[in-house]
Coordinates of C-alpha atoms in Angstrom, one line a residue:
M1 CA 0.0 0.0 0.0
T2 CA 1.3 3.5 -0.9
A3 CA 0.9 6.8 0.9
V4 CA -2.0 8.9 -0.4
G5 CA -0.7 12.2 0.9
A6 CA 1.6 14.0 3.2
A7 CA 1.3 16.2 6.2
Q8 CA 1.1 20.0 5.5
S9 CA 2.9 21.4 8.6
P10 CA 6.6 21.5 7.8
R11 CA 7.6 23.5 10.8
T12 CA 5.9 21.2 13.4
P13 CA 7.4 17.7 13.7
A14 CA 4.8 15.2 12.6
P15 CA 3.7 12.7 15.2
A16 CA 4.8 9.1 15.0
I17 CA 1.2 8.1 14.3
R18 CA -1.9 10.1 13.6
V19 CA -5.1 8.1 13.3
N20 CA -7.8 10.1 11.6
A21 CA -11.6 9.3 11.5
V22 CA -11.1 5.5 11.5
S23 CA -14.3 3.5 11.5
K24 CA -14.9 -0.3 11.5
T25 CA -18.0 -2.4 11.4
F26 CA -18.3 -6.2 11.9
G27 CA -21.7 -7.3 10.6
G28 CA -24.2 -5.0 12.3
T29 CA -21.8 -4.2 15.2
R30 CA -19.9 -0.8 15.0
A31 CA -16.5 -1.6 16.6
L32 CA -14.9 1.8 15.9
R33 CA -16.7 5.1 15.1
D34 CA -14.6 8.0 13.6
V35 CA -11.7 7.5 16.0
S36 CA -8.9 10.1 15.8
F37 CA -5.8 10.6 18.0
E38 CA -2.0 11.2 17.8
V39 CA 1.0 9.3 19.2
P40 CA 3.9 11.7 19.8
R41 CA 7.5 10.7 18.9
A42 CA 9.9 9.5 21.6
S43 CA 7.2 8.8 24.1
V44 CA 5.1 6.2 25.8
H45 CA 1.4 6.5 24.8
A46 CA -1.2 4.5 26.7
L47 CA -4.1 3.1 24.7
C48 CA -6.9 2.6 27.3
G49 CA -10.3 1.1 27.2
G50 CA -12.4 -1.7 28.6
N51 CA -13.4 -4.9 26.9
G52 CA -15.4 -4.0 23.8
S53 CA -14.0 -0.5 23.7
G54 CA -12.4 -1.0 20.3
K55 CA -8.8 -0.9 21.2
S56 CA -8.1 -4.4 20.0
T57 CA -9.8 -3.7 16.7
L58 CA -7.7 -0.5 16.3
I59 CA -4.5 -2.4 17.0
K60 CA -5.4 -5.0 14.4
I61 CA -6.0 -2.3 11.9
L62 CA -2.6 -0.8 12.6
A63 CA -1.1 -4.3 12.2
G64 CA -2.9 -4.9 8.9
V65 CA -4.9 -7.8 10.3
H66 CA -8.2 -5.9 9.7
Q67 CA -8.9 -3.1 7.2
A68 CA -10.9 -0.1 8.3
D69 CA -14.2 0.9 6.6
S70 CA -13.0 4.5 6.4
G71 CA -10.3 6.8 7.7
T72 CA -6.5 7.4 7.3
I73 CA -3.4 6.6 9.2
E74 CA -0.5 9.0 9.1
I75 CA 3.0 7.6 9.9
D76 CA 6.0 9.9 10.0
G77 CA 4.2 12.6 8.0
H78 CA 2.9 10.2 5.2
V79 CA -0.9 9.6 5.0
H80 CA -2.1 6.1 4.2
D81 CA -5.6 4.8 3.4
A82 CA -6.7 2.8 6.5
T83 CA -9.0 0.7 4.3
R84 CA -6.0 -0.9 2.5
T85 CA -3.7 -2.0 5.4
N86 CA -2.0 -5.4 5.5
P87 CA 0.7 -7.0 7.6
G88 CA 3.4 -6.2 5.0
W89 CA 2.4 -2.6 5.0
A90 CA 2.7 -2.3 8.8
G91 CA 6.2 -3.7 8.8
S92 CA 7.4 -1.6 5.9
N93 CA 6.1 1.5 7.6
G94 CA 7.9 0.9 10.9
L95 CA 5.0 -0.5 13.0
Y96 CA 6.1 -3.4 15.2
F97 CA 3.9 -5.4 17.6
V98 CA 4.6 -7.5 20.7
H99 CA 1.7 -9.2 22.4
Q100 CA 1.3 -11.0 25.7
A101 CA 2.1 -14.2 24.0
V102 CA 5.4 -13.0 22.7
G103 CA 5.9 -15.5 19.9
T104 CA 9.2 -17.0 20.8
F105 CA 10.3 -20.6 20.4
P106 CA 11.3 -22.1 23.8
S107 CA 13.4 -25.0 22.4
M108 CA 15.5 -22.7 20.2
T109 CA 18.4 -20.4 21.2
V110 CA 18.0 -16.6 21.5
A111 CA 20.0 -16.2 18.2
E112 CA 17.8 -18.7 16.4
N113 CA 14.7 -16.8 17.6
F114 CA 16.1 -13.7 15.9
A115 CA 17.0 -15.7 12.8
V116 CA 13.4 -17.0 12.2
S117 CA 12.2 -13.4 11.6
S118 CA 15.2 -12.3 9.5
T119 CA 17.6 -13.6 6.9
F120 CA 20.5 -11.5 8.4
G121 CA 21.7 -11.0 4.9
A122 CA 22.0 -14.7 4.1
R123 CA 21.7 -15.8 0.5
S124 CA 19.0 -18.2 -0.6
L125 CA 20.0 -21.8 0.0
A126 CA 23.4 -20.6 1.5
P127 CA 24.6 -22.3 4.7
V128 CA 24.0 -20.3 7.9
S129 CA 27.0 -18.6 9.3
W130 CA 26.5 -19.2 13.0
R131 CA 29.4 -17.0 14.0
A132 CA 28.0 -14.0 12.0
L133 CA 24.5 -14.7 13.4
H134 CA 25.8 -14.7 17.0
R135 CA 27.8 -11.5 16.4
R136 CA 24.8 -9.7 14.9
V137 CA 22.4 -10.8 17.7
Q138 CA 25.0 -9.9 20.4
K139 CA 25.2 -6.4 19.0
V140 CA 21.4 -6.0 19.0
L141 CA 21.2 -7.4 22.6
E142 CA 23.8 -4.9 23.7
Q143 CA 21.9 -2.0 22.0
F144 CA 18.8 -2.9 24.0
E145 CA 20.8 -3.6 27.2
I146 CA 19.6 -7.2 27.5
D147 CA 22.0 -9.3 29.5
V148 CA 21.8 -12.7 27.9
S149 CA 23.9 -14.8 25.6
P150 CA 22.7 -15.4 22.0
K151 CA 23.4 -19.1 22.6
T152 CA 21.0 -19.4 25.6
I153 CA 18.0 -21.6 25.1
M154 CA 14.9 -19.5 25.2
A155 CA 13.2 -21.7 27.8
Q156 CA 15.9 -20.8 30.3
V157 CA 15.3 -17.1 29.9
P158 CA 13.1 -15.3 32.5
P159 CA 9.7 -14.3 31.1
A160 CA 10.4 -10.5 31.3
T161 CA 13.6 -11.0 29.4
R162 CA 11.7 -13.0 26.7
T163 CA 9.4 -10.0 26.3
M164 CA 12.4 -7.7 25.9
I165 CA 14.0 -10.1 23.4
A166 CA 10.8 -10.0 21.4
V167 CA 11.0 -6.2 21.3
A168 CA 14.6 -6.2 20.3
R169 CA 13.9 -8.7 17.6
A170 CA 11.1 -6.5 16.3
L171 CA 13.1 -3.3 16.4
Q172 CA 16.5 -4.7 15.4
Y173 CA 16.8 -2.7 12.2
E174 CA 15.5 0.5 13.7
A175 CA 17.6 0.5 16.9
E176 CA 20.5 2.7 15.8
A177 CA 18.3 5.3 14.0
G178 CA 15.7 5.4 16.9
R179 CA 12.9 5.0 14.3
G180 CA 9.9 2.8 14.4
T181 CA 6.7 2.6 16.5
L182 CA 6.4 -0.2 19.0
V183 CA 2.9 -1.5 20.0
L184 CA 3.0 -3.5 23.2
D185 CA -0.3 -5.2 23.8
E186 CA -0.6 -6.5 27.4
P187 CA 3.2 -7.4 27.7
T188 CA 3.1 -7.6 31.5
A189 CA -0.3 -9.3 32.0
S190 CA 1.2 -12.6 33.1
L191 CA 4.3 -11.3 34.8
P192 CA 4.8 -10.8 38.6
A193 CA 5.5 -7.3 39.8
E194 CA 9.4 -7.4 39.7
E195 CA 9.5 -8.8 36.1
A196 CA 6.8 -6.4 35.0
Q197 CA 8.8 -3.5 36.3
A198 CA 11.8 -4.6 34.2
V199 CA 9.6 -4.4 31.1
L200 CA 8.3 -1.0 32.1
D201 CA 11.9 0.3 32.6
A202 CA 12.8 -1.0 29.2
M203 CA 9.8 0.8 27.7
R204 CA 11.1 4.1 29.0
G205 CA 14.5 3.2 27.4
Y206 CA 12.9 2.7 24.0
A207 CA 11.2 6.1 24.2
R208 CA 14.5 7.7 25.2
R209 CA 16.1 6.2 22.0
G210 CA 13.4 8.0 20.0
H211 CA 10.9 5.2 19.5
A212 CA 7.2 5.9 20.0
V213 CA 5.6 3.2 22.2
V214 CA 1.9 2.4 22.3
F215 CA 1.2 0.6 25.5
V216 CA -1.9 -1.4 26.4
S217 CA -2.3 -2.7 29.9
H218 CA -5.2 -3.3 32.4
R219 CA -2.9 -2.6 35.3
L220 CA -3.7 1.0 36.2
S221 CA -0.6 1.6 38.2
E222 CA 1.6 0.6 35.2
L223 CA -0.3 3.1 33.0
L224 CA 0.3 5.9 35.4
A225 CA 3.9 5.0 36.1
V226 CA 5.3 4.7 32.5
S227 CA 3.0 6.7 30.2
D228 CA 3.6 10.3 28.9
S229 CA 0.1 10.6 27.4
A230 CA -3.0 8.5 27.0
T231 CA -6.0 7.9 24.7
F232 CA -9.2 6.5 26.0
L233 CA -11.8 4.6 23.9
R234 CA -15.2 3.5 25.1
D235 CA -17.9 1.7 23.0
G236 CA -15.8 2.2 19.9
Q237 CA -15.5 6.0 20.2
H238 CA -12.7 8.3 21.2
V239 CA -13.4 9.7 24.7
R240 CA -10.2 11.7 25.5
T241 CA -6.5 12.1 24.8
C242 CA -4.5 13.8 27.5
D243 CA -1.2 14.0 29.3
A244 CA -0.7 11.2 31.8
A245 CA 0.4 13.8 34.4
D246 CA -3.2 15.0 34.5
L247 CA -4.5 11.5 35.5
D248 CA -4.8 9.5 38.7
E249 CA -6.2 6.1 39.3
S250 CA -9.7 7.4 40.0
S251 CA -9.9 9.4 36.8
L252 CA -8.4 6.5 34.9
V253 CA -11.3 4.2 36.1
Q254 CA -13.9 6.9 35.2
L255 CA -12.5 7.5 31.7
I256 CA -12.3 3.7 31.0
T257 CA -15.7 2.6 32.4
G258 CA -17.7 5.8 32.3
H259 CA -18.5 5.8 36.0
A260 CA -16.7 6.4 39.3
P261 CA -14.7 3.5 40.8
I262 CA -16.5 1.2 43.2
A263 CA -14.7 0.7 46.5
P264 CA -14.0 -3.0 47.3
S265 CA -16.3 -4.4 50.0
R266 CA -15.6 -7.1 52.6
H267 CA -18.0 -9.3 54.6
A268 CA -20.2 -7.5 57.1
V269 CA -20.2 -10.7 59.2
A270 CA -16.9 -11.9 60.7
T271 CA -15.9 -15.3 59.3
H272 CA -14.2 -16.5 62.5
Q273 CA -17.6 -17.7 63.7
A274 CA -18.2 -19.8 60.5
E275 CA -17.3 -23.5 60.3
V276 CA -14.0 -24.6 58.7
R277 CA -14.6 -25.7 55.2
L278 CA -11.1 -26.6 53.9
R279 CA -8.5 -27.9 56.2
L280 CA -4.9 -28.8 55.2
E281 CA -2.7 -30.6 57.7
N282 CA 1.0 -31.0 56.9
F283 CA 0.0 -31.1 53.2
A284 CA 2.8 -31.7 50.7
V285 CA 2.6 -31.4 46.9
G286 CA 5.2 -30.6 44.3
S287 CA 7.7 -28.3 46.0
L288 CA 5.4 -27.5 48.9
D289 CA 5.9 -29.1 52.3
D290 CA 4.1 -29.1 55.7
I291 CA 1.3 -26.8 54.5
C292 CA -1.2 -26.2 57.3
L293 CA -4.1 -24.0 56.4
Q294 CA -7.8 -23.5 57.2
V295 CA -10.4 -21.7 55.1
R296 CA -13.8 -21.1 56.6
A297 CA -17.2 -20.8 55.0
G298 CA -17.6 -17.4 53.5
E299 CA -13.9 -16.5 53.7
V300 CA -11.8 -15.4 50.7
V301 CA -8.2 -16.4 51.4
G302 CA -5.5 -15.2 49.0
I303 CA -2.1 -16.8 48.2
A304 CA 0.8 -14.5 47.5
G305 CA 3.9 -16.1 45.9
L306 CA 6.3 -15.8 43.0
L307 CA 6.1 -17.9 39.9
G308 CA 7.3 -21.4 40.7
S309 CA 6.5 -21.0 44.4
G310 CA 3.9 -23.8 44.2
R311 CA 0.9 -21.6 44.6
S312 CA -0.8 -22.9 41.4
T313 CA 0.3 -26.5 42.2
L314 CA -1.6 -26.3 45.5
L315 CA -4.9 -25.5 43.7
Q316 CA -4.3 -28.1 41.1
S317 CA -3.8 -30.8 43.8
L318 CA -7.0 -29.8 45.6
F319 CA -8.9 -30.2 42.4
G320 CA -7.4 -33.6 41.8
V321 CA -5.2 -32.7 38.9
R322 CA -1.9 -33.4 40.8
P323 CA -1.3 -36.1 43.4
A324 CA -0.2 -35.0 46.9
R325 CA 3.0 -36.3 48.4
G326 CA 1.7 -36.4 51.9
G327 CA -0.4 -34.9 54.6
R328 CA -4.2 -34.6 54.7
A329 CA -6.8 -32.4 53.0
T330 CA -10.4 -32.4 54.1
L331 CA -13.5 -30.5 52.9
D332 CA -16.2 -30.2 55.6
G333 CA -14.5 -33.0 57.5
V334 CA -14.4 -35.4 54.6
E335 CA -10.9 -36.4 53.2
L336 CA -10.4 -35.4 49.6
T337 CA -9.9 -38.2 47.1
A338 CA -6.4 -37.9 45.7
N339 CA -5.9 -37.3 42.0
D340 CA -9.6 -37.6 41.1
V341 CA -11.1 -34.6 39.3
P342 CA -14.6 -36.1 38.9
A343 CA -14.7 -36.8 42.6
A344 CA -13.6 -33.3 43.3
I345 CA -16.5 -31.9 41.2
R346 CA -19.0 -34.2 42.8
G347 CA -17.7 -33.1 46.2
G348 CA -18.4 -29.4 45.5
I349 CA -15.0 -28.2 44.4
A350 CA -14.7 -25.7 41.5
Y351 CA -11.4 -24.7 39.8
V352 CA -10.7 -21.8 37.5
P353 CA -7.1 -22.2 36.1
E354 CA -4.7 -19.5 35.1
D355 CA -4.7 -20.4 31.4
R356 CA -8.2 -19.4 30.5
A357 CA -8.0 -20.3 26.8
G358 CA -6.0 -23.5 27.1
Q359 CA -7.3 -25.1 30.3
A360 CA -10.5 -23.4 31.4
A361 CA -12.7 -23.4 28.3
F362 CA -13.4 -24.9 24.9
A363 CA -12.6 -21.9 22.7
E364 CA -13.9 -23.4 19.5
L365 CA -17.3 -24.2 21.0
S366 CA -20.3 -22.1 21.8
V367 CA -21.1 -20.2 25.0
R368 CA -23.9 -22.8 25.6
A369 CA -21.5 -25.7 25.3
N370 CA -19.0 -24.1 27.7
L371 CA -21.6 -23.2 30.3
S372 CA -23.3 -26.6 30.4
A373 CA -20.1 -28.7 30.2
P374 CA -20.0 -29.6 34.0
S375 CA -23.7 -30.3 34.2
L376 CA -24.7 -32.2 31.1
R377 CA -26.5 -34.8 33.2
R378 CA -29.1 -32.2 33.9
Y379 CA -30.1 -32.2 30.2
W380 CA -29.7 -35.9 29.4
N381 CA -33.0 -37.9 29.2
R382 CA -31.3 -41.3 28.4
V383 CA -31.8 -40.8 24.7
W384 CA -30.7 -37.3 23.8
L385 CA -29.8 -33.9 25.3
R386 CA -32.7 -31.5 25.9
R387 CA -31.2 -28.7 23.8
A388 CA -34.1 -26.3 24.3
A389 CA -33.8 -26.5 28.1
E390 CA -30.0 -26.1 27.7
R391 CA -30.4 -23.0 25.6
S392 CA -33.0 -21.5 27.9
D393 CA -30.8 -22.0 30.9
T394 CA -27.8 -20.6 29.1
Q395 CA -29.7 -17.4 28.2
G396 CA -30.7 -17.1 31.9
V397 CA -27.0 -17.3 33.0
I398 CA -26.0 -14.7 30.3
E399 CA -28.6 -12.3 31.8
R400 CA -27.8 -13.0 35.4
Y401 CA -24.1 -12.6 35.1
K402 CA -24.4 -9.7 32.6
I403 CA -22.3 -11.4 30.0
K404 CA -22.0 -9.4 26.8
V405 CA -22.5 -11.8 24.0
D406 CA -24.7 -12.1 20.9
G407 CA -26.5 -15.2 22.3
P408 CA -26.0 -18.8 23.6
E409 CA -24.7 -20.0 20.2
A410 CA -21.9 -17.4 19.9
Y411 CA -18.4 -18.8 19.9
F412 CA -16.5 -18.5 23.1
A413 CA -13.3 -17.4 21.2
T414 CA -15.1 -14.3 19.8
M415 CA -15.7 -12.8 23.2
S416 CA -13.6 -10.3 25.1
G417 CA -11.4 -11.6 27.9
G418 CA -13.6 -10.3 30.7
N419 CA -16.7 -11.9 29.3
Q420 CA -14.9 -15.2 28.7
Q421 CA -13.9 -15.2 32.3
K422 CA -17.4 -14.5 33.4
V423 CA -18.5 -17.5 31.4
V424 CA -15.9 -19.7 33.1
L425 CA -16.9 -18.4 36.5
A426 CA -20.6 -18.7 35.9
R427 CA -20.3 -22.3 34.8
W428 CA -19.0 -23.2 38.3
L429 CA -21.0 -20.8 40.4
E430 CA -24.2 -22.2 39.0
L431 CA -23.3 -25.4 40.7
A432 CA -23.1 -23.7 44.1
P433 CA -19.6 -25.0 45.0
R434 CA -18.5 -25.5 48.6
L435 CA -14.9 -24.6 47.7
L436 CA -13.9 -22.3 44.8
L437 CA -10.3 -22.3 43.6
L438 CA -9.2 -19.3 41.6
D439 CA -5.9 -18.9 39.8
E440 CA -5.2 -15.4 38.5
P441 CA -9.0 -14.8 38.0
T442 CA -8.7 -11.3 36.5
Q443 CA -5.5 -11.6 34.5
G444 CA -5.8 -9.7 31.2
V445 CA -9.3 -8.2 31.8
D446 CA -10.2 -4.6 32.1
I447 CA -11.0 -2.7 35.2
G448 CA -14.8 -3.0 34.7
A449 CA -14.6 -6.7 34.3
R450 CA -12.2 -7.0 37.2
T451 CA -14.6 -5.2 39.5
A452 CA -17.5 -7.4 38.3
I453 CA -15.5 -10.6 38.9
H454 CA -14.6 -9.5 42.4
Q455 CA -18.2 -8.8 43.1
L456 CA -19.1 -12.3 41.9
V457 CA -16.5 -13.8 44.2
R458 CA -17.9 -11.8 47.1
Q459 CA -21.4 -13.0 46.3
V460 CA -20.5 -16.6 46.2
A461 CA -18.5 -16.2 49.5
A462 CA -21.5 -14.5 51.1
A463 CA -23.5 -17.7 50.3
G464 CA -21.1 -19.8 52.3
T465 CA -18.5 -20.9 49.8
A466 CA -14.8 -21.0 50.9
V467 CA -12.6 -19.3 48.3
L468 CA -8.9 -19.8 47.8
L469 CA -7.5 -17.2 45.4
V470 CA -4.0 -17.0 43.8
S471 CA -2.9 -13.7 42.2
S472 CA 0.5 -12.2 41.3
D473 CA -1.1 -8.7 41.6
P474 CA -0.9 -7.5 45.3
Q475 CA -3.6 -4.9 44.7
E476 CA -6.0 -7.7 43.7
L477 CA -5.2 -9.6 46.9
V478 CA -6.0 -6.5 48.9
D479 CA -9.2 -5.8 47.0
A480 CA -10.7 -9.3 46.9
C481 CA -9.5 -11.1 50.0
D482 CA -10.2 -11.3 53.7
R483 CA -6.8 -12.8 54.5
V484 CA -3.6 -13.4 52.5
V485 CA -0.9 -16.0 53.2
G486 CA 2.5 -16.0 51.7
V487 CA 4.1 -19.0 50.0
H488 CA 7.9 -19.1 49.5
S489 CA 10.6 -21.8 49.4
G490 CA 8.0 -24.5 49.7
R491 CA 6.4 -23.2 52.9
I492 CA 3.9 -20.7 54.2
T493 CA 5.9 -17.8 55.5
G494 CA 3.3 -15.5 57.0
E495 CA -0.1 -13.9 56.6
A496 CA -1.9 -10.6 56.6
S497 CA -5.5 -9.5 57.5
G498 CA -7.4 -6.5 58.7
A499 CA -5.3 -3.3 58.8
D500 CA -2.2 -5.3 58.0
L501 CA -3.6 -6.3 54.6
T502 CA -1.9 -3.8 52.3
V503 CA -0.2 -3.9 48.9
R504 CA 3.2 -3.6 50.5
R505 CA 2.5 -6.4 52.9
C506 CA 1.2 -8.7 50.2
T507 CA 4.4 -8.0 48.2
E508 CA 6.5 -8.9 51.2
L509 CA 4.6 -12.1 51.7
G510 CA 5.1 -13.1 48.0
H511 CA 8.8 -12.6 48.4
G512 CA 9.0 -14.7 51.6
L513 CA 9.7 -11.8 54.0
G514 CA 7.4 -13.4 56.6
A515 CA 5.7 -11.6 59.5
P516 CA 5.8 -7.8 59.9
S517 CA 7.9 -6.1 62.5
G518 CA 6.8 -7.1 66.0
A519 CA 4.6 -9.9 64.9
R520 CA 5.0 -13.6 65.6
T521 CA 6.9 -15.8 63.2
P522 CA 5.3 -18.8 61.5
T523 CA 7.6 -21.2 63.3
S524 CA 6.6 -20.0 66.7
R525 CA 2.8 -20.3 66.9
A526 CA -0.3 -20.1 64.7
L527 CA -0.4 -16.9 62.8
G528 CA -3.2 -14.5 63.1
P529 CA -4.4 -11.0 63.9
R530 CA -4.0 -9.8 67.5
T531 CA -7.6 -8.7 67.7
P532 CA -9.8 -11.8 67.2
A533 CA -12.9 -10.0 68.4
T534 CA -12.7 -7.7 65.3
H535 CA -10.9 -9.9 62.7
P536 CA -11.1 -13.6 62.2
P537 CA -8.5 -15.5 64.2
T538 CA -5.9 -17.3 62.2
S539 CA -6.8 -20.6 60.7
M540 CA -3.3 -21.4 59.6
E541 CA -1.3 -23.6 61.9
P542 CA 2.2 -24.5 60.6
R543 CA 3.9 -27.3 62.4
T544 CA 6.5 -26.2 65.0
S545 CA 9.9 -27.0 63.8

């Protein structure tokens, strides 16, 4: 595709990107309506909006995956017809994209991952010069200040470094000139705080080199910390473009959702009077040992821990996916059957895994099929499935949980991340579980969907369900949980509740820093708040060493 015009303001530097009156319709749905904004050079520009706001459609138009119905895209002063974009056009005009799934090959070396996207000057059918390849990649890595050898297997590289390698691979030919616009779509969504910070620091470095960076994230603190300016989309329309310095978290929420933020609520009734639902005694699974934990009916207990700490393994074992190595786990006094998922479901245990697309749902099937999967017996009359009843029930669930979808037969894969997660949650909540296991329940969803999911968790807890919630986001642990325990080096290292339940404290727990100053240590006695009349007494009793 060729440029159709040029900017007419020679004295003022053209922006890196100027989107002008871009519209896009899918069937009868207007995804974008006359959207216009600019991305300045040498800056980080946040693209903000909830699920269904149109930001994903806009990114796909910039990438050439979709073509607009109307509008233009100006890049470095040259105006292009937005109805004729394609992936080749995007790359030739200096637009580079890195997504949450960064597209690297774990079994290949860093250098080989660079080579798959570039010939590095090699002639057709000529043998690869590995020495030249390693020299070239080493130079690019140094330019982007990435401390890793070109010969390192990608699977051995930390997740944050993989993201930065993907960026360096995309910008390798633009690095020295400081040209090119980088679009980062949720690059930190699956990263813990420390690794996410490394990516944010790298983004500022890209901007200092002269690159424009378009940044998409549902983590409000990241948007505020790293952005120079921001554009907000809602319901396919441009709402506002402004300097990030004019924003705070409250105004971010209001611009994204259209209403003021809702303060998180906790139970009005103290859970220390409720019966113990889940009890773990010297439980051992994977790298975890001697885990002693109680979760009461109506209580939401969070688990703070780093990747590889065993936090997800614990949930998988309770659901029967992984066998335990020792100890005892009971639900309402009945010992859980080891390594038996059907028994766990029959026993009232529900599990929402971290990998929504790969493990929690059937992406190629309809919303109806996904919602009814755990309860097909309800519709089986010994000859066939009662499809009419199944569809009617599905429509009822869609309405009760406010799931935005065209209908029961819509494909799961076509929905936004927040609505997909609502489907996964609703599927289990309709069964009224006694124990709900949640692994990263709001990863990759917008602030509106995050609030709605937390409200659903609160509702099911208020009905008496015990909830065990894993999250790498300390703010989510504070917002959603009554109590948070830390898991590090295979053991529970401390807990927080009441006034002690803060973002800083949850971060400390995730890093194994144990009890706060002046508090008892986990090896001395059972952990718990010092005011049991106000807050639930601890229900975690690590064995004395």
